[in-house]
Short mmCIF file of C-alpha atoms in Angstrom, two decimals:
data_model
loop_
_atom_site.label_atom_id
_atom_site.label_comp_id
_atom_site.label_asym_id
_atom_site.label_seq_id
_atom_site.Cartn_x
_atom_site.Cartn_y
_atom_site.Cartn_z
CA UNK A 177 15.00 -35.43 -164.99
CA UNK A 178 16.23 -34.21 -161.68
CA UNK A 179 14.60 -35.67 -158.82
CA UNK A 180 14.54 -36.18 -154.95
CA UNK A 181 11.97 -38.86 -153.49
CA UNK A 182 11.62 -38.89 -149.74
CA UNK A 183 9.97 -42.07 -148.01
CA UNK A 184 9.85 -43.27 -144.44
CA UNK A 185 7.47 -40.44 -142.85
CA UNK A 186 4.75 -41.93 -140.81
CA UNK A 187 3.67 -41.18 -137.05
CA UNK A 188 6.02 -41.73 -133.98
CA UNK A 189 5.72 -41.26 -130.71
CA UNK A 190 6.68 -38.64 -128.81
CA UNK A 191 10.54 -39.83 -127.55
CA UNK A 192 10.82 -42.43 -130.67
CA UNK A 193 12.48 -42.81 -133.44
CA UNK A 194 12.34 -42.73 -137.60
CA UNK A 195 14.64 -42.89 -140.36
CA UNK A 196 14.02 -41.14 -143.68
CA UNK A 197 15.76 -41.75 -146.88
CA UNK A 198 15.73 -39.45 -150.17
CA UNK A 199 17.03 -41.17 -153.09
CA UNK A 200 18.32 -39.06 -155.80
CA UNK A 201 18.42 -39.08 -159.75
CA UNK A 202 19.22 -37.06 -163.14
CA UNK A 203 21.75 -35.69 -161.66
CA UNK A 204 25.60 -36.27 -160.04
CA UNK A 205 25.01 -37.02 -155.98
CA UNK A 206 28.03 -37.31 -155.16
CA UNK A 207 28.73 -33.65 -156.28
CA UNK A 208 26.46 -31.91 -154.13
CA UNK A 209 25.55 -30.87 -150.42
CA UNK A 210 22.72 -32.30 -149.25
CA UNK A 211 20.05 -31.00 -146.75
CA UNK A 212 17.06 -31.55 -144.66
CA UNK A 213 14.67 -28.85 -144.24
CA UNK A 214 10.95 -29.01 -142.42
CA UNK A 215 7.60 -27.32 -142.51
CA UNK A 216 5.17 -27.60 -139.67
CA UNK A 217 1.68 -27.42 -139.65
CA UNK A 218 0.28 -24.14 -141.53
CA UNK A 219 4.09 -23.30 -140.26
CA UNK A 220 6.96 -21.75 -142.26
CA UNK A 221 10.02 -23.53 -143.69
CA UNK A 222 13.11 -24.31 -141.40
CA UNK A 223 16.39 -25.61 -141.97
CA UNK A 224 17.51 -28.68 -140.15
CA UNK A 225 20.82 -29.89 -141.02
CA UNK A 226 23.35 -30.53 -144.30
CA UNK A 227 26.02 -32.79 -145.40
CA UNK A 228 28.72 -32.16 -147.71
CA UNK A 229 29.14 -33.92 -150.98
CA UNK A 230 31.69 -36.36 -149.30
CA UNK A 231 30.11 -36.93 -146.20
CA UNK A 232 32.75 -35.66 -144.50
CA UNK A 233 30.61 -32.53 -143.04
CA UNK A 234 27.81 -32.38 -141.12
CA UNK A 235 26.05 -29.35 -139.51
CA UNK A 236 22.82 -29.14 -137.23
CA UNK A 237 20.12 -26.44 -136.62
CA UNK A 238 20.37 -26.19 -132.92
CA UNK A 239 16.86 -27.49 -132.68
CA UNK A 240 17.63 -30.79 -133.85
CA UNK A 241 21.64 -31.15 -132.11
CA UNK A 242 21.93 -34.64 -130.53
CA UNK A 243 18.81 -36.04 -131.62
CA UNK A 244 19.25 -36.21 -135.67
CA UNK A 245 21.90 -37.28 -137.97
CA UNK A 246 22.37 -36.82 -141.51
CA UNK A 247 24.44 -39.35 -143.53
CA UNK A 248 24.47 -40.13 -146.97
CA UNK A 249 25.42 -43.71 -149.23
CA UNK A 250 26.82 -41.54 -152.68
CA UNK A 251 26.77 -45.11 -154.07
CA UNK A 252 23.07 -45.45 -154.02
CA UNK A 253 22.76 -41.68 -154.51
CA UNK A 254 20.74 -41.70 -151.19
CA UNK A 255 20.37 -39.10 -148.48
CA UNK A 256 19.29 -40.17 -145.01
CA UNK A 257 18.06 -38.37 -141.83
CA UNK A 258 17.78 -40.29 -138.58
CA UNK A 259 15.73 -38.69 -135.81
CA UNK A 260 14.89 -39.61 -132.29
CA UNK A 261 14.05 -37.99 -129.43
CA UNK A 262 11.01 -37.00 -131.06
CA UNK A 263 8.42 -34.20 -129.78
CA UNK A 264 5.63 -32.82 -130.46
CA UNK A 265 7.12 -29.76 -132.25
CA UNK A 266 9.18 -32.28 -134.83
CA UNK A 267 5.73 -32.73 -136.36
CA UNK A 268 6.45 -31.37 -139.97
CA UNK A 269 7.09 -32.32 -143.43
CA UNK A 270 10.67 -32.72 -143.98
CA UNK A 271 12.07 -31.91 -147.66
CA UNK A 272 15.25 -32.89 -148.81
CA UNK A 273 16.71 -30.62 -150.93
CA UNK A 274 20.35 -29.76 -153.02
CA UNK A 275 22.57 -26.98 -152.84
CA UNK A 276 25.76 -26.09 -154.40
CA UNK A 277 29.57 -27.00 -152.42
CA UNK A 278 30.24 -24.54 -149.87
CA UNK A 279 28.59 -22.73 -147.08
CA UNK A 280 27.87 -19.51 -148.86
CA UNK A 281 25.68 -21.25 -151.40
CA UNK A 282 23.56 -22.52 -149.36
CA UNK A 283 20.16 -21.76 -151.14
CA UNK A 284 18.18 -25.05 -152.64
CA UNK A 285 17.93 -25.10 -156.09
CA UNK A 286 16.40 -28.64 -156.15
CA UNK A 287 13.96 -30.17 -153.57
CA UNK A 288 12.08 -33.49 -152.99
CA UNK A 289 8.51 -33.54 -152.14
CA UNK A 290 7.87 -33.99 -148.78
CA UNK A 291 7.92 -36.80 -146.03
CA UNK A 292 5.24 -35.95 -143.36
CA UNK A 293 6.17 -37.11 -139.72
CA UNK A 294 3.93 -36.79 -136.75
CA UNK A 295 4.56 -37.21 -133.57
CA UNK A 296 1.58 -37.91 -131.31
CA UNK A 297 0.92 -40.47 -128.49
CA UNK B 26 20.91 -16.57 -135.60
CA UNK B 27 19.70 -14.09 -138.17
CA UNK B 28 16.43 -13.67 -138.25
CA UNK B 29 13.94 -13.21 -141.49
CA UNK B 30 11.92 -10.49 -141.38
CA UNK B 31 8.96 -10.47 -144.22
CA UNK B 32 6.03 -8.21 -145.13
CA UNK B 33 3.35 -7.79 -145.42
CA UNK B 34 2.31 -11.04 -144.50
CA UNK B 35 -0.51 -10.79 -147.24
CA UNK B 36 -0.71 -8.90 -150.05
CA UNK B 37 -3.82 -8.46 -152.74
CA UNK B 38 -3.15 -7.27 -155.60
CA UNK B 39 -4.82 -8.06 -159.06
CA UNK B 40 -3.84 -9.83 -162.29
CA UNK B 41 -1.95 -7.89 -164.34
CA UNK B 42 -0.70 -5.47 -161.61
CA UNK B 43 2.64 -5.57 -159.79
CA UNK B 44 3.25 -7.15 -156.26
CA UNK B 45 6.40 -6.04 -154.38
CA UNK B 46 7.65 -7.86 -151.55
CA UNK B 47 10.06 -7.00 -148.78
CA UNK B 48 12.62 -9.26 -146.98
CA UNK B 49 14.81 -7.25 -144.06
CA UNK B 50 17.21 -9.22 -142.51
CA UNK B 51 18.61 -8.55 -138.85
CA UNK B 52 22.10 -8.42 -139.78
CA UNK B 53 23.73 -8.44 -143.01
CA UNK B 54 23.88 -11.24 -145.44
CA UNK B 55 25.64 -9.27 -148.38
CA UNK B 56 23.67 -10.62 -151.08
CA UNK B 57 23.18 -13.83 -150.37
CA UNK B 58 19.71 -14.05 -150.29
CA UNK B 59 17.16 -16.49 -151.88
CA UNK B 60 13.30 -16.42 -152.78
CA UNK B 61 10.91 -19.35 -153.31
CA UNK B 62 7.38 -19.88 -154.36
CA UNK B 63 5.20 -22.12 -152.82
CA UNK B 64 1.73 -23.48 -153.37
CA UNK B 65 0.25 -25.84 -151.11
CA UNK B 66 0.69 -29.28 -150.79
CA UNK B 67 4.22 -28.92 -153.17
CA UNK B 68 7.56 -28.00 -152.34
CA UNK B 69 9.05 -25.01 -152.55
CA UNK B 70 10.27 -23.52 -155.77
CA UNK B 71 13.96 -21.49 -156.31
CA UNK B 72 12.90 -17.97 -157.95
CA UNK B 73 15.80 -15.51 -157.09
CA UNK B 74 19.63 -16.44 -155.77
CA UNK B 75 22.61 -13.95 -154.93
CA UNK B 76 19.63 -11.56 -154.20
CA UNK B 77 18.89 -10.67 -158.00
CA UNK B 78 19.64 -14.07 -160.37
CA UNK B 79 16.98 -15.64 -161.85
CA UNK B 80 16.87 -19.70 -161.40
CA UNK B 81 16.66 -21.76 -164.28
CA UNK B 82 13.24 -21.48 -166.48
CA UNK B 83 12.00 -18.27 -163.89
CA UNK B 84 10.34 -15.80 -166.18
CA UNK B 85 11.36 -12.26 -166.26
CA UNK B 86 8.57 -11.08 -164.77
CA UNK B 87 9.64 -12.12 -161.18
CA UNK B 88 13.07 -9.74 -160.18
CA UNK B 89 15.14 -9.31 -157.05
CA UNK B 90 16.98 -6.73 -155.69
CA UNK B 91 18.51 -5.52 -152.63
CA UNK B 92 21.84 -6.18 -150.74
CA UNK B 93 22.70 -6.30 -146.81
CA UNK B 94 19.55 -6.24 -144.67
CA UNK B 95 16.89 -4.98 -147.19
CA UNK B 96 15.34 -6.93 -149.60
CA UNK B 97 12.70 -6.69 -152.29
CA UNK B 98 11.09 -9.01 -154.72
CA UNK B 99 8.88 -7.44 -157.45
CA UNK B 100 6.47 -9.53 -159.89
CA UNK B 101 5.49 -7.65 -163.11
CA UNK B 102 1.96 -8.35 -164.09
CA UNK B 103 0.72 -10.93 -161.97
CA UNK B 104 -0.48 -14.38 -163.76
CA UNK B 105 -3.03 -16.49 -162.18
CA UNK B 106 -0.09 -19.26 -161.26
CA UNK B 107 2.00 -16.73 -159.31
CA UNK B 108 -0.63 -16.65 -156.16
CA UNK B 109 1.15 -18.24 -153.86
CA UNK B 110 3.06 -17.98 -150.66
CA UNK B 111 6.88 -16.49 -151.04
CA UNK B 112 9.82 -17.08 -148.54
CA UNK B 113 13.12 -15.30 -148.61
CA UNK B 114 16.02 -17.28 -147.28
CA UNK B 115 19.32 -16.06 -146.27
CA UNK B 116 22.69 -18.12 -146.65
CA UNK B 117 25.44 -16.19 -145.33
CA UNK B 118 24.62 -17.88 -141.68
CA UNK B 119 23.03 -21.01 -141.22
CA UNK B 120 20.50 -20.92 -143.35
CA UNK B 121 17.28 -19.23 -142.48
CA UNK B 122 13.51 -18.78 -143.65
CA UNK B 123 11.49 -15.66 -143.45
CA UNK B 124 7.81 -16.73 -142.47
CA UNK B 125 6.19 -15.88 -145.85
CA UNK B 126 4.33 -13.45 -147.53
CA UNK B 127 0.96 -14.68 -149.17
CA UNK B 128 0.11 -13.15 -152.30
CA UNK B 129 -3.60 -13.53 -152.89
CA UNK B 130 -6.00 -12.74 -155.72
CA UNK B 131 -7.40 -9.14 -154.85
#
């Protein structure tokens, strides 16, 4: 079936650094934009960043500019997030999730479970 | 930025009845406009896209309508597994969340 397993949550440091991967099956990767999008503590949902099918586009909440990067490996169907810089308010679960091609469908018709990351000292 | 605008934040209404739910948006987003379900400790779930199409497997009973800066999502006679928290989502900008609406057993 379709699925989206994040891994590589864990607690940081404030001003370190994490990578999280979300490996994808039952479905095409390599066909779809991929995103990252986080829920704080008793917090709503926020978008953080996407990546088109090819890799070739990447786009940042303003939040997040210059201290995360999305990149993805279509031939191990895997979608990764690389953040640093961390602070307190990163704390969150971070789901990866799938949209359709193209800016104006961005709504997430598929998503992974959740990594948690905290950030504490 | 467009910002999400949801209410109320709770609502209590009882099995069988009706729950509506309002989304306004602070600038238009045509009808691009999602809802999701979520119960705690999962991920969200994709009810509503394009402001009134049902995702795959959604039961008729959840319907959304609206178009430009007002939104509304109505639940026909509430089952137990549709108390939950609900988030509208906009896509004609970057994307953005409304902070929920929690629908509780009245």
């Amino acid at each position: 079936q379709v699925q989206l397993v994040e891994s590589g949550g864990g607690v940081v440091q404030p001003g370190g650094s994490l990578r999280l991967s979300c490996v994808a099956s039952g479905f095409t990767f390599r066909s779809y934009s991929m995103h990252w999008v986080r829920q704080g503590p008793d917090k709503g949902l926020e978008w953080v960043a996407v990546i088109s099918y090819d890799g070739g586009n990447k786009f940042y909440a303003d939040a997040v500019q210059g201290r995360f990067t999305i990149s993805r490996d279509n031939f191990k169907s895997t979608l990764f997030l690389q953040i640093s810089s961390l602070r307190d308010d990163d704390t969150a679960v971070y789901f990866c999730a799938r949209s359709e091609n193209g800016y104006d469908n961005w709504f997430f018709e598929v998503w992974g479970r959740g990594a948690p990351v905290t950030v504490s000292s | 930025e467009v910002v999400m605008t949801q209410s109320p934040a709770t609502l209590s209404v009882s099995p069988g009845e009706r729950a509506t739910l309002s989304c306004r948006a602070s600038q238009s987003v045509s009808s691009n406009l999602a809802w999701y379900q979520q119960k705690p400790g999962q991920a969200p779930r994709l009810l509503i896209y394009g402001s009134s199409i049902r995702a795959t497997d959604i039961p008729a009973r959840f319907s959304g309508s609206g178009s430009g800066t007002e939104f509304t999502l109505t639940i026909n006679s509430l089952q137990s597994e549709d108390f939950a928290v609900y988030y509208c989502q906009q896509y004609k900008d970057w994307p953005s969340f409304g902070q929920g609406t929690r629908l509780e057993i009245k």
